[in-house]
């Protein structure tokens, strides 16, 4: 009797697991510019919106005209640390890439490789020095130095009660002269999201 009962339970579990495993998964392609807030957390729309607005603000300030008048060249910018101090996981790399794209596409400034990228480039240059032909190898000591470093942070404040939550994001960026450590621009962007219908999450 016990053996029969065990066999029935095992058969039932097998059918149940098989049914769960055979459920169809629906995939729908959507536009990359389409706004979709599923969880209420930081997403690609926030990254693009913030980078676009902050770069527009940065390039409209007096420091840029002053630099061009003094040097007769457009500025070279490097991204330093942009710290995620928020409650969420924020892909800072994607955010930095969005900022770089906006600045480069503006034609008003250029970016130079960060410390991690420079290491790879220098390794390649060293390899060329040993293996590439004389006319094609790139010489050491010809790197373009940055004029300014961008640093900043992403912060959040959460206010929640029951199944209602407000998440407040504050993104602060600043541009610092590498010549004399002067801060030539400070930008700030704020986003507030109201999330309802779920248990509070921190």
Tab-separated table of C-alpha atoms in Angstrom:
chain	number	residue	atom	x	y	z
A	1	UNK	CA	0.000	0.000	0.000
A	2	UNK	CA	2.777	2.416	0.974
A	3	UNK	CA	4.673	1.505	-2.206
A	4	UNK	CA	1.575	2.203	-4.355
A	5	UNK	CA	1.041	5.587	-2.644
A	6	UNK	CA	4.682	6.540	-3.180
A	7	UNK	CA	4.443	5.588	-6.844
A	8	UNK	CA	1.308	7.732	-7.313
A	9	UNK	CA	2.995	10.727	-5.623
A	10	UNK	CA	6.084	10.317	-7.802
A	11	UNK	CA	3.982	10.128	-10.974
A	12	UNK	CA	2.027	13.216	-9.946
A	13	UNK	CA	5.219	15.217	-9.301
A	14	UNK	CA	6.662	14.115	-12.651
A	15	UNK	CA	3.560	15.315	-14.520
A	16	UNK	CA	3.506	18.579	-12.529
A	17	UNK	CA	7.165	19.364	-13.191
A	18	UNK	CA	6.766	18.462	-16.855
A	19	UNK	CA	3.828	20.824	-17.191
A	20	UNK	CA	5.799	23.655	-15.570
A	21	UNK	CA	8.787	23.036	-17.797
A	22	UNK	CA	6.697	23.064	-20.989
A	23	UNK	CA	5.108	26.471	-20.425
A	24	UNK	CA	5.671	28.673	-23.464
A	25	UNK	CA	7.872	31.738	-23.074
A	26	UNK	CA	6.710	34.758	-25.036
A	27	UNK	CA	9.362	37.144	-26.373
A	28	UNK	CA	8.443	40.422	-28.028
A	29	UNK	CA	10.943	42.838	-29.533
A	30	UNK	CA	10.386	46.481	-28.607
A	31	UNK	CA	12.038	49.737	-29.643
A	32	UNK	CA	15.214	50.619	-27.754
A	33	UNK	CA	13.896	54.177	-27.320
A	34	UNK	CA	10.583	52.979	-25.898
A	35	UNK	CA	10.089	53.903	-22.237
A	36	UNK	CA	9.307	50.878	-20.045
A	37	UNK	CA	9.348	51.081	-16.254
A	38	UNK	CA	8.743	47.568	-14.941
A	39	UNK	CA	10.215	47.648	-11.431
A	40	UNK	CA	10.534	51.373	-10.822
A	41	UNK	CA	14.299	51.054	-10.454
A	42	UNK	CA	17.021	52.884	-12.366
A	43	UNK	CA	16.930	51.773	-16.010
A	44	UNK	CA	18.217	52.591	-19.500
A	45	UNK	CA	15.753	55.458	-19.913
A	46	UNK	CA	17.066	57.142	-16.768
A	47	UNK	CA	20.654	56.714	-17.946
A	48	UNK	CA	19.971	58.265	-21.362
A	49	UNK	CA	17.813	61.072	-19.962
A	50	UNK	CA	20.341	62.091	-17.311
A	51	UNK	CA	23.390	61.888	-19.586
A	52	UNK	CA	21.652	63.889	-22.315
A	53	UNK	CA	20.449	66.698	-20.058
A	54	UNK	CA	23.658	66.977	-18.032
A	55	UNK	CA	25.923	67.035	-21.077
A	56	UNK	CA	23.725	69.701	-22.702
A	57	UNK	CA	24.019	71.771	-19.530
A	58	UNK	CA	27.785	71.234	-19.239
A	59	UNK	CA	28.485	72.305	-22.806
A	60	UNK	CA	26.352	75.445	-22.470
A	61	UNK	CA	28.375	76.874	-19.558
A	62	UNK	CA	31.139	79.548	-19.750
A	63	UNK	CA	34.055	77.180	-18.980
A	64	UNK	CA	33.958	75.758	-22.523
A	65	UNK	CA	34.212	79.123	-24.274
A	66	UNK	CA	36.959	80.180	-21.855
A	67	UNK	CA	38.980	77.044	-22.585
A	68	UNK	CA	38.700	77.454	-26.373
A	69	UNK	CA	39.666	81.143	-26.200
A	70	UNK	CA	42.706	80.401	-24.028
A	71	UNK	CA	44.006	77.346	-25.894
A	72	UNK	CA	42.418	77.587	-29.344
A	73	UNK	CA	41.564	73.877	-28.946
A	74	UNK	CA	38.550	71.923	-27.814
A	75	UNK	CA	38.931	70.334	-24.358
A	76	UNK	CA	39.921	66.724	-23.709
A	77	UNK	CA	37.952	65.066	-20.915
A	78	UNK	CA	38.541	61.889	-18.939
A	79	UNK	CA	35.981	60.181	-16.702
A	80	UNK	CA	37.193	59.432	-13.200
A	81	UNK	CA	35.079	57.781	-10.520
A	82	UNK	CA	31.298	58.041	-10.681
A	83	UNK	CA	30.218	56.310	-7.495
A	84	UNK	CA	26.942	54.496	-7.018
A	85	UNK	CA	25.863	55.455	-3.492
A	86	UNK	CA	22.239	54.519	-4.098
A	87	UNK	CA	20.177	51.666	-2.641
A	88	UNK	CA	20.131	49.938	-6.039
A	89	UNK	CA	22.490	48.231	-8.415
A	90	UNK	CA	23.217	50.861	-11.082
A	91	UNK	CA	25.290	49.953	-14.126
A	92	UNK	CA	27.702	52.892	-13.904
A	93	UNK	CA	29.635	51.688	-16.970
A	94	UNK	CA	26.558	52.090	-19.178
A	95	UNK	CA	25.907	55.526	-17.676
A	96	UNK	CA	29.497	56.622	-18.392
A	97	UNK	CA	29.221	55.305	-21.961
A	98	UNK	CA	26.054	57.367	-22.463
A	99	UNK	CA	27.868	60.480	-21.226
A	100	UNK	CA	30.873	59.844	-23.479
A	101	UNK	CA	28.635	59.339	-26.498
A	102	UNK	CA	26.752	62.576	-25.895
A	103	UNK	CA	29.946	64.621	-25.527
A	104	UNK	CA	31.772	63.094	-28.484
A	105	UNK	CA	28.730	63.444	-30.751
A	106	UNK	CA	28.407	67.105	-29.757
A	107	UNK	CA	31.725	67.879	-31.467
A	108	UNK	CA	32.581	70.318	-28.659
A	109	UNK	CA	34.947	68.078	-26.668
A	110	UNK	CA	36.721	64.741	-26.878
A	111	UNK	CA	37.337	61.916	-24.444
A	112	UNK	CA	40.670	60.290	-23.724
A	113	UNK	CA	41.028	56.686	-22.557
A	114	UNK	CA	40.643	55.997	-18.851
A	115	UNK	CA	43.329	54.250	-16.786
A	116	UNK	CA	42.041	50.733	-17.515
A	117	UNK	CA	41.795	51.343	-21.255
A	118	UNK	CA	45.212	53.011	-21.357
A	119	UNK	CA	46.809	49.855	-19.942
A	120	UNK	CA	45.459	47.783	-22.847
A	121	UNK	CA	46.504	50.380	-25.406
A	122	UNK	CA	50.019	50.623	-23.985
A	123	UNK	CA	50.357	46.843	-24.094
A	124	UNK	CA	49.407	46.912	-27.786
A	125	UNK	CA	51.856	49.753	-28.442
A	126	UNK	CA	54.627	47.783	-26.742
A	127	UNK	CA	53.772	44.740	-28.857
A	128	UNK	CA	53.883	46.881	-32.003
A	129	UNK	CA	57.296	48.179	-30.983
A	130	UNK	CA	58.588	44.603	-31.084
A	131	UNK	CA	56.602	43.137	-33.962
A	132	UNK	CA	55.098	45.795	-36.267
A	133	UNK	CA	56.842	47.280	-39.273
A	134	UNK	CA	58.637	50.601	-38.887
A	135	UNK	CA	56.103	52.533	-40.971
A	136	UNK	CA	53.042	51.146	-39.156
A	137	UNK	CA	54.107	51.018	-35.496
A	138	UNK	CA	52.900	53.725	-33.112
A	139	UNK	CA	55.552	55.378	-30.955
A	140	UNK	CA	55.447	55.593	-27.177
A	141	UNK	CA	55.100	58.971	-25.489
A	142	UNK	CA	52.585	60.463	-27.926
A	143	UNK	CA	49.446	60.179	-25.794
A	144	UNK	CA	46.993	63.055	-25.570
A	145	UNK	CA	46.672	64.311	-22.004
A	146	UNK	CA	43.287	65.184	-20.519
A	147	UNK	CA	42.445	68.787	-19.607
A	148	UNK	CA	39.545	67.944	-17.291
A	149	UNK	CA	38.309	65.008	-15.219
A	150	UNK	CA	34.627	64.272	-14.650
A	151	UNK	CA	33.712	62.788	-11.256
A	152	UNK	CA	30.421	62.342	-9.455
A	153	UNK	CA	27.909	60.174	-7.637
A	154	UNK	CA	24.416	58.681	-7.826
A	155	UNK	CA	22.351	58.820	-4.624
A	156	UNK	CA	18.847	57.762	-3.622
A	157	UNK	CA	16.380	58.614	-0.879
A	158	UNK	CA	13.467	56.230	-0.323
A	159	UNK	CA	10.196	57.113	1.421
A	160	UNK	CA	7.769	54.226	1.737
A	161	UNK	CA	4.594	53.150	3.510
A	162	UNK	CA	2.559	50.003	2.867
A	163	UNK	CA	2.566	49.340	-0.870
A	164	UNK	CA	3.468	52.883	-1.872
A	165	UNK	CA	7.047	54.009	-2.348
A	166	UNK	CA	8.729	57.162	-3.592
A	167	UNK	CA	12.289	56.798	-4.839
A	168	UNK	CA	14.243	60.017	-5.240
A	169	UNK	CA	17.432	59.963	-7.312
A	170	UNK	CA	20.045	62.696	-7.225
A	171	UNK	CA	22.900	62.574	-9.708
A	172	UNK	CA	25.793	64.982	-9.107
A	173	UNK	CA	28.609	65.461	-11.600
A	174	UNK	CA	31.495	67.911	-11.631
A	175	UNK	CA	34.268	68.780	-14.049
A	176	UNK	CA	37.676	69.487	-12.515
A	177	UNK	CA	40.670	71.083	-14.235
A	178	UNK	CA	43.719	68.807	-14.144
A	179	UNK	CA	45.967	71.846	-14.401
A	180	UNK	CA	45.034	73.534	-11.131
A	181	UNK	CA	42.224	71.416	-9.550
A	182	UNK	CA	39.599	74.108	-10.194
A	183	UNK	CA	36.017	72.888	-10.466
A	184	UNK	CA	34.779	74.500	-13.672
A	185	UNK	CA	31.277	72.993	-13.811
A	186	UNK	CA	28.834	71.327	-11.420
A	187	UNK	CA	25.732	69.579	-12.707
A	188	UNK	CA	22.822	68.055	-10.845
A	189	UNK	CA	19.841	66.047	-12.043
A	190	UNK	CA	16.927	64.850	-9.911
A	191	UNK	CA	14.407	62.112	-10.666
A	192	UNK	CA	11.444	61.167	-8.471
A	193	UNK	CA	9.443	57.965	-9.021
A	194	UNK	CA	6.149	56.999	-7.386
A	195	UNK	CA	5.760	53.215	-7.170
A	196	UNK	CA	2.482	51.647	-6.030
A	197	UNK	CA	0.962	48.197	-5.753
A	198	UNK	CA	3.832	46.197	-4.299
A	199	UNK	CA	5.431	45.541	-0.962
A	200	UNK	CA	8.123	48.002	0.064
A	201	UNK	CA	11.605	47.084	-1.119
A	202	UNK	CA	14.876	48.686	-0.150
